[in-house]
PDB file of C-alpha atoms in Angstrom:
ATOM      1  CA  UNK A   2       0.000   0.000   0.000  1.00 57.00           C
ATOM      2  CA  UNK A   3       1.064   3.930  -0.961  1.00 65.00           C
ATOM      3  CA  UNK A   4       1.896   5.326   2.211  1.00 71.00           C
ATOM      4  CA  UNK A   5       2.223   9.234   2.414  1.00 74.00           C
ATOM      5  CA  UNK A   6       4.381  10.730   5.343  1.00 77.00           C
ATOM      6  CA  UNK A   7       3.971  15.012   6.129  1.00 79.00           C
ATOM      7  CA  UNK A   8       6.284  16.314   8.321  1.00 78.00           C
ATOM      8  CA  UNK A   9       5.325  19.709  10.677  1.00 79.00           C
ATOM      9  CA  UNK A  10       5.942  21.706  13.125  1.00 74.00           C
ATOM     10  CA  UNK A  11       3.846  20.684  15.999  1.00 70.00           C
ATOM     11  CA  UNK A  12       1.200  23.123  16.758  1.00 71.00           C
ATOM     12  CA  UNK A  13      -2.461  24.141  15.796  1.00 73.00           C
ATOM     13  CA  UNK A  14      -1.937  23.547  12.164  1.00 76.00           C
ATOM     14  CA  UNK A  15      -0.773  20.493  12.705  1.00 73.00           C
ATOM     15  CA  UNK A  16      -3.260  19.298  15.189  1.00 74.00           C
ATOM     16  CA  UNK A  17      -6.052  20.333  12.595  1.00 76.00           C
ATOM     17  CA  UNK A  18      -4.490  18.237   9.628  1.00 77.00           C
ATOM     18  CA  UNK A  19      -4.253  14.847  11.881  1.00 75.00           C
ATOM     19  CA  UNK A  20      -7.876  14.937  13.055  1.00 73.00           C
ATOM     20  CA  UNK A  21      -8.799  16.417   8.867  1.00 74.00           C
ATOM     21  CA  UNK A  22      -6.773  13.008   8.148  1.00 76.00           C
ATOM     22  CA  UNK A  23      -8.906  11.000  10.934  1.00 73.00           C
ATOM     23  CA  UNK A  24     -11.996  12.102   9.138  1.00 73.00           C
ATOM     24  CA  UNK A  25     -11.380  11.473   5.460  1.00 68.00           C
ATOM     25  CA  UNK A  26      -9.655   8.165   6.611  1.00 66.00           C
ATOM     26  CA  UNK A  27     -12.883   7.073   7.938  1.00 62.00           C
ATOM     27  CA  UNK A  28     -15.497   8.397   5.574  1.00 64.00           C
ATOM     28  CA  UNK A  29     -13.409   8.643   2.544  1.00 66.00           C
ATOM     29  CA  UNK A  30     -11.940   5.350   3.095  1.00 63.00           C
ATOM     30  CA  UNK A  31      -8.297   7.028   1.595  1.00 63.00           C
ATOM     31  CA  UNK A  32      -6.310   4.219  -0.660  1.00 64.00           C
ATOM     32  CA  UNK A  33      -2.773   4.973   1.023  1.00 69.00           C
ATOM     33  CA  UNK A  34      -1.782   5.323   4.646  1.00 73.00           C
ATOM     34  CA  UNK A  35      -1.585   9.383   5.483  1.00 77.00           C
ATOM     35  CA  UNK A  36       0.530  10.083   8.594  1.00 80.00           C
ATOM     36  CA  UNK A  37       1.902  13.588  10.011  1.00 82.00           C
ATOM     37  CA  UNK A  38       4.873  13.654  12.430  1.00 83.00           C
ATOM     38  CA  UNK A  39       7.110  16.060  13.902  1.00 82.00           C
ATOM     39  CA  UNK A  40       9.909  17.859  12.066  1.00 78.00           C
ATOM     40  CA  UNK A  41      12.565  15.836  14.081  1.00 80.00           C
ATOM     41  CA  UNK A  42      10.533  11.783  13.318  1.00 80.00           C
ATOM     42  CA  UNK A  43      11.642  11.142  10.396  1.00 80.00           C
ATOM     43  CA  UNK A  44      11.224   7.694   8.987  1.00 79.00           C
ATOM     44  CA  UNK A  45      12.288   6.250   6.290  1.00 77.00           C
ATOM     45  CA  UNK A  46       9.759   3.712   3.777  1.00 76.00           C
ATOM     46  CA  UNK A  47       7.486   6.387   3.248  1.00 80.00           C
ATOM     47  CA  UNK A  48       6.038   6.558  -0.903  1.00 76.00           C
ATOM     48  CA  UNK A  49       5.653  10.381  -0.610  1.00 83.00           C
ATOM     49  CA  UNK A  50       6.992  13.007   1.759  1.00 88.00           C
ATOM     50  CA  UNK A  51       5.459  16.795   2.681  1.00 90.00           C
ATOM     51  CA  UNK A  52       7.913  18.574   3.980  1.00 89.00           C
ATOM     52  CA  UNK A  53       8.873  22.617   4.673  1.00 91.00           C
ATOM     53  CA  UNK A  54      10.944  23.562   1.235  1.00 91.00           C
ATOM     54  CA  UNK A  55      14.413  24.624   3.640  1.00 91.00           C
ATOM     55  CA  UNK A  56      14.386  20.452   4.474  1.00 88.00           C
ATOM     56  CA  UNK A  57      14.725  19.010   0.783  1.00 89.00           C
ATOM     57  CA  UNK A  58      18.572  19.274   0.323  1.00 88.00           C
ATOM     58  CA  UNK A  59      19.040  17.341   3.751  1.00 86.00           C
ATOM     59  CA  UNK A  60      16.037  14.627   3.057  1.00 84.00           C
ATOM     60  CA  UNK A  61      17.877  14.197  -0.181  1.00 83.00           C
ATOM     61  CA  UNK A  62      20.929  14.146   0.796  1.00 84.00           C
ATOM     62  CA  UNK A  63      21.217  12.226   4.559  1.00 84.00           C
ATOM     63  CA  UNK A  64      18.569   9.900   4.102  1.00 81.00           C
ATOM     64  CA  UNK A  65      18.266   8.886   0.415  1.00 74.00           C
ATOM     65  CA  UNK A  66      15.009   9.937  -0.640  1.00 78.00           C
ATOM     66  CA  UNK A  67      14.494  10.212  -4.156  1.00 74.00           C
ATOM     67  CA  UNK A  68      13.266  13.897  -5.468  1.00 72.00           C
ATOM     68  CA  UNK A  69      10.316  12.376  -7.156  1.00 73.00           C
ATOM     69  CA  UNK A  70       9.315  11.256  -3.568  1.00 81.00           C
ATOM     70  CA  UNK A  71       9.046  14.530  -2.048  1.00 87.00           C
ATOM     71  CA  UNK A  72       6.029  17.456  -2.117  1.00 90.00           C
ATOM     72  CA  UNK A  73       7.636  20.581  -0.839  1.00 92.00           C
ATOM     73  CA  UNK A  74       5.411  23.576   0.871  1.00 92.00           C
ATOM     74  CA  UNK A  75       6.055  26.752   2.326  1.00 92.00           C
ATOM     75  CA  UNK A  76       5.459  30.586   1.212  1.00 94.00           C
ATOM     76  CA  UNK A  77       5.114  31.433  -2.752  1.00 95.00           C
ATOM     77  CA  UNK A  78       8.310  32.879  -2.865  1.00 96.00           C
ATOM     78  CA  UNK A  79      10.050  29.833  -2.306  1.00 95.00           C
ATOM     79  CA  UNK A  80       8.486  28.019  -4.842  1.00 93.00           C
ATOM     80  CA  UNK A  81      11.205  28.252  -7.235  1.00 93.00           C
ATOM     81  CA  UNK A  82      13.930  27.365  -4.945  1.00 93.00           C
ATOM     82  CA  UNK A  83      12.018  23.613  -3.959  1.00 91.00           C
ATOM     83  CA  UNK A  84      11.046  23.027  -7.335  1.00 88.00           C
ATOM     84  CA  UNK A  85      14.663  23.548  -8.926  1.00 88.00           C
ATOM     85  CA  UNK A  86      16.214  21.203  -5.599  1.00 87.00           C
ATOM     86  CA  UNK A  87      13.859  18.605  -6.974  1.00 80.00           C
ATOM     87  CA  UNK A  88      10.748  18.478  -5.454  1.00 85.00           C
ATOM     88  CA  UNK A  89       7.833  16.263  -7.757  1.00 83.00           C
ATOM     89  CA  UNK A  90       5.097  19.461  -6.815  1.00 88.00           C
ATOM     90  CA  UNK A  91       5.280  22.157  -4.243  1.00 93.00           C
ATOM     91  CA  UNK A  92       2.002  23.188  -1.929  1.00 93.00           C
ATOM     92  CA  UNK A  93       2.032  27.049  -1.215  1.00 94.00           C
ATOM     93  CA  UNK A  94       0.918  28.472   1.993  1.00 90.00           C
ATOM     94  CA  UNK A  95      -1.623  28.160   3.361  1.00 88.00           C
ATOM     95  CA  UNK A  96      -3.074  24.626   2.260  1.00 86.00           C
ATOM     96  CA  UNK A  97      -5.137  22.297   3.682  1.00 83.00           C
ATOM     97  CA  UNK A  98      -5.948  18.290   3.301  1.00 82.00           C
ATOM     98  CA  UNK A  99      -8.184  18.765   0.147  1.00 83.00           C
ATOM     99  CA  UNK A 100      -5.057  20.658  -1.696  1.00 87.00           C
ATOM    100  CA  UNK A 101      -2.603  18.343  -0.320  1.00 85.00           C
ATOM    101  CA  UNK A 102      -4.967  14.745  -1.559  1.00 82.00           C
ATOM    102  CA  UNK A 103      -5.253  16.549  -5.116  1.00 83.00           C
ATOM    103  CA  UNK A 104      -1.568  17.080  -5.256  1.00 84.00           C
ATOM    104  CA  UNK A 105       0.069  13.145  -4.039  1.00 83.00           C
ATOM    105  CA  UNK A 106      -2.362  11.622  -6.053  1.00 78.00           C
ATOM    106  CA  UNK A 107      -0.306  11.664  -9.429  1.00 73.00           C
ATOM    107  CA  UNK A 108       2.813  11.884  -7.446  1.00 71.00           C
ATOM    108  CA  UNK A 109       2.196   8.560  -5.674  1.00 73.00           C
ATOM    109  CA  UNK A 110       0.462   6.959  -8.812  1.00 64.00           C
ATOM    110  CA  UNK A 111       3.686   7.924 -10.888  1.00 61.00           C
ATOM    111  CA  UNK A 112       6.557   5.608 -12.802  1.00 60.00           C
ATOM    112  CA  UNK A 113       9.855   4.659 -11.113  1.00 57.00           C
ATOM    113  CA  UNK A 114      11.802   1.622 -12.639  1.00 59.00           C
ATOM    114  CA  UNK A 115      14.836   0.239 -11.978  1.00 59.00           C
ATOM    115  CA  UNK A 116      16.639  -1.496 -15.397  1.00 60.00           C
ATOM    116  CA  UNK A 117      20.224  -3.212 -15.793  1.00 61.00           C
ATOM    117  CA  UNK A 118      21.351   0.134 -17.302  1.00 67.00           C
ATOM    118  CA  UNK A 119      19.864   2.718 -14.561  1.00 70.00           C
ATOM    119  CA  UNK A 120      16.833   4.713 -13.312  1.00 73.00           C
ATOM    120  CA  UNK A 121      14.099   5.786 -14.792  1.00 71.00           C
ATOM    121  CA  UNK A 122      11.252   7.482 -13.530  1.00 70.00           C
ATOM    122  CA  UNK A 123       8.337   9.699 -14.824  1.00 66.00           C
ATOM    123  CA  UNK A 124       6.272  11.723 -12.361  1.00 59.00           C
ATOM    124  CA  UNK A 125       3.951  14.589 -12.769  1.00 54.00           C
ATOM    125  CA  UNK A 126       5.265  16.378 -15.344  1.00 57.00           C
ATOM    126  CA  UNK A 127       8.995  15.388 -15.458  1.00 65.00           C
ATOM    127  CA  UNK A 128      10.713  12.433 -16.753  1.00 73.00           C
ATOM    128  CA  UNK A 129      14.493  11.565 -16.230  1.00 75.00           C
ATOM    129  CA  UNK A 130      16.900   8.675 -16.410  1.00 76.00           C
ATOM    130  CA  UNK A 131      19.666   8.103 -14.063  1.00 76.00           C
ATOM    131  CA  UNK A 132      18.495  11.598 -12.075  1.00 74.00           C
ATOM    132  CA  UNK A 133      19.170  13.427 -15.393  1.00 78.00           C
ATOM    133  CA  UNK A 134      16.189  15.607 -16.594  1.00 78.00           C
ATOM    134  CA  UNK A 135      14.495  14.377 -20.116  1.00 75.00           C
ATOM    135  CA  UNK A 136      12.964  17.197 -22.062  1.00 74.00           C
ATOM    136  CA  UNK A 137       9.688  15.747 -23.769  1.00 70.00           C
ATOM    137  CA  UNK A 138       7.064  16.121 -25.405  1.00 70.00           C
ATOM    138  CA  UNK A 139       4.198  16.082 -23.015  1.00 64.00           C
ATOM    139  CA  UNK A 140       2.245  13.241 -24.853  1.00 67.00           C
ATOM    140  CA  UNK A 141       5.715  11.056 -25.469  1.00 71.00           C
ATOM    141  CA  UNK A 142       6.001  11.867 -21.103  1.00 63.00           C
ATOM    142  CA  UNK A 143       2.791  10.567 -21.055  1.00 64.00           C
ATOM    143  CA  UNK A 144       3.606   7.424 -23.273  1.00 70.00           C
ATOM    144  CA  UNK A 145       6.665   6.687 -20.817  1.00 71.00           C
ATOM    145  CA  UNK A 146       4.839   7.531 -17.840  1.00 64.00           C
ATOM    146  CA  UNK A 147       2.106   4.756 -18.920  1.00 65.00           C
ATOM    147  CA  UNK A 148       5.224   2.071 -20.039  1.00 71.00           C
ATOM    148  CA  UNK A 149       7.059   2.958 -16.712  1.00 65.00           C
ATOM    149  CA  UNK A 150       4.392   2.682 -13.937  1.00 61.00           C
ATOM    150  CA  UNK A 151       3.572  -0.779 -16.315  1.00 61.00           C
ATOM    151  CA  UNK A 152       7.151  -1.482 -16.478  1.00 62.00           C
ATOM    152  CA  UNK A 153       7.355  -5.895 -15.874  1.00 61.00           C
ATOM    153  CA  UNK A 154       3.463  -6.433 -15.690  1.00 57.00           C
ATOM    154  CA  UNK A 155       3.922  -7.890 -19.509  1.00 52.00           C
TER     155      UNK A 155
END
């Protein structure tokens, strides 16, 4: 199962995204596990992180996590910054659940393949092999989106 792991600063807006999260889990039923922990608990096995934009270059770079694996938020003018350090989509302030849902979806649902000959992996709107950007077309991303994510089921 998807799991999807935010990490905050513990206080009221916190508090109000863990009991939002205990509500859609129950009534929406969600299709991936959704938890929200301190700044400080990080833990590794996650599918997707949500994390303040300053924290990418040291979830990157101490603990492995791939950029495609990581929804950055914080104020608009940082939203250059987190995109260009790799983030797969960025959340600007303020947000809530709804916004954050909308955004993992195609993040979580996207392509990452491991072949003799390196990585390749196609999320949201990027593609890249080996980390390296790929410059596409945005039906031929599509195409290798759809043969990634299906990569070994033939």
């Amino acid at each position: 199962m998807e799991s999807l792991c935010c990490l905050m600063h513990h206080g009221p807006e916190a508090d109000t995204l863990i009991h939002r999260i205990a509500e859609w889990q129950i009534r929406e039923r969600l299709p991936y596990i959704l938890e929200v922990r301190p700044l400080d608990q990080f833990s590794s096995g996650f599918s997707l992180y949500v994390i303040p934009w300053y924290l990418i270059p040291d979830l990157l770079e101490k603990h492995g996590v791939m950029p495609g694996q990581i929804i950055g938020y914080g104020p608009g003018a940082s939203l250059y910054v987190a995109m260009q350090q790799g983030c797969a989509d960025y959340l600007k302030d303020p947000w809530d659940l709804e916004e954050l849902l909308v955004r993992a979806e195609p993040v979580l649902h996207s392509g990452h393949y491991q072949l003799s000959w390196g990585e390749v992996t196609c999320n949201g709107h990027r593609s890249s092999i080996n980390g390296m950007d790929l410059v596409l077309p945005s039906q031929v991303h599509q195409i290798a989106r759809i043969l990634v994510i299906n990569a070994g089921c033939v």
